[in-house]
Amino acid sequence: PPPYTGVWMGDSKLCAIGVHCGNHITSHGLALNCCTDLTWFEHIVPCGLEGKGVTSLSHELGQHVAVSHVLKPFLDSFQEVFDCTLVSSEDPG
């Protein structure tokens, strides 16, 4: 919910996004909780947001969702949305 970044399911964050700028370098990334052990978040204030929680695809869907199940559709969607071609460091050439 605005003004918070990321992907939310109600008051719980499903996906965190971030940008870091420093030493003339900009990096960015995301963390999509697929089958994360959510008990670890009971010991911290996730993303510094009091009163907000963290969730995962597995928790929300009531079944195990492995990263391997999500990776290809996620990357396909990324390429479509950003009109780009992703290249793996494992690809030859």
PDB file of C-alpha atoms in Angstrom:
ATOM      1  CA  PRO A   1       0.000   0.000   0.000  1.00  0.00           C
ATOM      2  CA  PRO A   2       1.315   3.504  -0.750  1.00  0.00           C
ATOM      3  CA  PRO A   3       3.726   4.890   0.268  1.00  0.00           C
ATOM      4  CA  TYR A   4       5.495   1.547   0.814  1.00  0.00           C
ATOM      5  CA  THR A   5       7.602  -0.051  -1.906  1.00  0.00           C
ATOM      6  CA  GLY A   6       7.477  -3.693  -2.904  1.00  0.00           C
ATOM      7  CA  VAL A   7       4.634  -6.113  -3.477  1.00  0.00           C
ATOM      8  CA  TRP A   8       2.092  -6.431  -0.685  1.00  0.00           C
ATOM      9  CA  MET A   9      -0.660  -8.834   0.322  1.00  0.00           C
ATOM     10  CA  GLY A  10      -2.710  -6.766   2.747  1.00  0.00           C
ATOM     11  CA  ASP A  11      -0.340  -5.624   5.511  1.00  0.00           C
ATOM     12  CA  SER A  12       2.325  -8.202   4.642  1.00  0.00           C
ATOM     13  CA  LYS A  13       5.196  -7.724   2.224  1.00  0.00           C
ATOM     14  CA  LEU A  14       5.590 -10.471  -0.375  1.00  0.00           C
ATOM     15  CA  CYS A  15       8.434  -8.929  -2.380  1.00  0.00           C
ATOM     16  CA  ALA A  16      10.994  -6.317  -1.366  1.00  0.00           C
ATOM     17  CA  ILE A  17      12.677  -4.064  -3.899  1.00  0.00           C
ATOM     18  CA  GLY A  18      15.657  -1.850  -3.396  1.00  0.00           C
ATOM     19  CA  VAL A  19      18.114   0.523  -4.999  1.00  0.00           C
ATOM     20  CA  HIS A  20      21.598   1.369  -3.772  1.00  0.00           C
ATOM     21  CA  CYS A  21      23.758   4.203  -5.072  1.00  0.00           C
ATOM     22  CA  GLY A  22      27.359   4.665  -4.084  1.00  0.00           C
ATOM     23  CA  ASN A  23      30.852   5.173  -5.489  1.00  0.00           C
ATOM     24  CA  HIS A  24      29.401   6.036  -8.917  1.00  0.00           C
ATOM     25  CA  ILE A  25      27.631   2.673  -9.089  1.00  0.00           C
ATOM     26  CA  THR A  26      23.898   2.026  -8.945  1.00  0.00           C
ATOM     27  CA  SER A  27      22.614  -1.425  -8.110  1.00  0.00           C
ATOM     28  CA  HIS A  28      19.103  -2.672  -7.679  1.00  0.00           C
ATOM     29  CA  GLY A  29      17.356  -5.884  -6.840  1.00  0.00           C
ATOM     30  CA  LEU A  30      14.384  -7.655  -5.418  1.00  0.00           C
ATOM     31  CA  ALA A  31      13.601 -10.435  -3.006  1.00  0.00           C
ATOM     32  CA  LEU A  32      10.490 -12.473  -3.807  1.00  0.00           C
ATOM     33  CA  ASN A  33       9.538 -14.701  -0.894  1.00  0.00           C
ATOM     34  CA  CYS A  34       8.661 -18.052  -2.429  1.00  0.00           C
ATOM     35  CA  CYS A  35       9.122 -20.647   0.315  1.00  0.00           C
ATOM     36  CA  THR A  36      10.841 -18.514   2.944  1.00  0.00           C
ATOM     37  CA  ASP A  37      10.879 -19.600   6.603  1.00  0.00           C
ATOM     38  CA  LEU A  38       8.785 -16.720   7.925  1.00  0.00           C
ATOM     39  CA  THR A  39       9.569 -17.426  11.594  1.00  0.00           C
ATOM     40  CA  TRP A  40      12.860 -15.509  11.257  1.00  0.00           C
ATOM     41  CA  PHE A  41      10.881 -12.306  10.699  1.00  0.00           C
ATOM     42  CA  GLU A  42       9.358 -12.627  14.204  1.00  0.00           C
ATOM     43  CA  HIS A  43      12.702 -11.426  15.629  1.00  0.00           C
ATOM     44  CA  ILE A  44      13.059  -8.206  13.606  1.00  0.00           C
ATOM     45  CA  VAL A  45      11.090  -5.255  12.306  1.00  0.00           C
ATOM     46  CA  PRO A  46      11.085  -6.137   8.585  1.00  0.00           C
ATOM     47  CA  CYS A  47      12.194  -3.226   6.408  1.00  0.00           C
ATOM     48  CA  GLY A  48      11.890  -1.015   9.489  1.00  0.00           C
ATOM     49  CA  LEU A  49       8.093  -0.927   9.150  1.00  0.00           C
ATOM     50  CA  GLU A  50       6.384  -1.252  12.543  1.00  0.00           C
ATOM     51  CA  GLY A  51       3.096  -3.153  12.451  1.00  0.00           C
ATOM     52  CA  LYS A  52       3.697  -4.693   9.031  1.00  0.00           C
ATOM     53  CA  GLY A  53       4.405  -8.335   8.317  1.00  0.00           C
ATOM     54  CA  VAL A  54       6.083 -10.525   5.744  1.00  0.00           C
ATOM     55  CA  THR A  55       4.492 -13.307   3.732  1.00  0.00           C
ATOM     56  CA  SER A  56       5.457 -15.781   1.017  1.00  0.00           C
ATOM     57  CA  LEU A  57       3.890 -17.316  -2.054  1.00  0.00           C
ATOM     58  CA  SER A  58       3.813 -20.684  -0.267  1.00  0.00           C
ATOM     59  CA  HIS A  59       1.974 -19.195   2.720  1.00  0.00           C
ATOM     60  CA  GLU A  60      -0.528 -17.260   0.598  1.00  0.00           C
ATOM     61  CA  LEU A  61      -1.271 -20.162  -1.764  1.00  0.00           C
ATOM     62  CA  GLY A  62      -1.288 -22.847   0.932  1.00  0.00           C
ATOM     63  CA  GLN A  63       1.168 -25.040  -0.974  1.00  0.00           C
ATOM     64  CA  HIS A  64       4.924 -25.250  -1.434  1.00  0.00           C
ATOM     65  CA  VAL A  65       6.146 -22.862  -4.133  1.00  0.00           C
ATOM     66  CA  ALA A  66       9.825 -23.417  -4.950  1.00  0.00           C
ATOM     67  CA  VAL A  67      12.015 -20.743  -6.522  1.00  0.00           C
ATOM     68  CA  SER A  68      12.555 -23.120  -9.448  1.00  0.00           C
ATOM     69  CA  HIS A  69       8.794 -23.022 -10.173  1.00  0.00           C
ATOM     70  CA  VAL A  70       8.722 -19.224 -10.252  1.00  0.00           C
ATOM     71  CA  LEU A  71      12.019 -18.343 -11.921  1.00  0.00           C
ATOM     72  CA  LYS A  72      11.192 -18.955 -15.605  1.00  0.00           C
ATOM     73  CA  PRO A  73       7.771 -17.243 -15.601  1.00  0.00           C
ATOM     74  CA  PHE A  74       9.263 -14.344 -13.639  1.00  0.00           C
ATOM     75  CA  LEU A  75      12.157 -13.878 -16.070  1.00  0.00           C
ATOM     76  CA  ASP A  76       9.823 -14.189 -19.075  1.00  0.00           C
ATOM     77  CA  SER A  77       7.583 -11.472 -17.638  1.00  0.00           C
ATOM     78  CA  PHE A  78      10.580  -9.283 -16.829  1.00  0.00           C
ATOM     79  CA  GLN A  79      11.778  -9.462 -20.438  1.00  0.00           C
ATOM     80  CA  GLU A  80       8.311  -8.632 -21.737  1.00  0.00           C
ATOM     81  CA  VAL A  81       7.709  -5.691 -19.388  1.00  0.00           C
ATOM     82  CA  PHE A  82      11.156  -4.157 -19.872  1.00  0.00           C
ATOM     83  CA  ASP A  83      11.431  -5.095 -23.572  1.00  0.00           C
ATOM     84  CA  CYS A  84      14.841  -6.669 -23.137  1.00  0.00           C
ATOM     85  CA  THR A  85      16.729  -9.925 -23.526  1.00  0.00           C
ATOM     86  CA  LEU A  86      18.293 -11.430 -20.439  1.00  0.00           C
ATOM     87  CA  VAL A  87      21.615 -13.218 -20.768  1.00  0.00           C
ATOM     88  CA  SER A  88      22.838 -15.676 -18.170  1.00  0.00           C
ATOM     89  CA  SER A  89      26.494 -15.716 -17.140  1.00  0.00           C
ATOM     90  CA  GLU A  90      26.214 -19.488 -17.663  1.00  0.00           C
ATOM     91  CA  ASP A  91      25.313 -19.047 -21.351  1.00  0.00           C
ATOM     92  CA  PRO A  92      28.185 -19.731 -23.733  1.00  0.00           C
ATOM     93  CA  GLY A  93      29.477 -16.710 -25.624  1.00  0.00           C
TER      94      GLY A  93
END
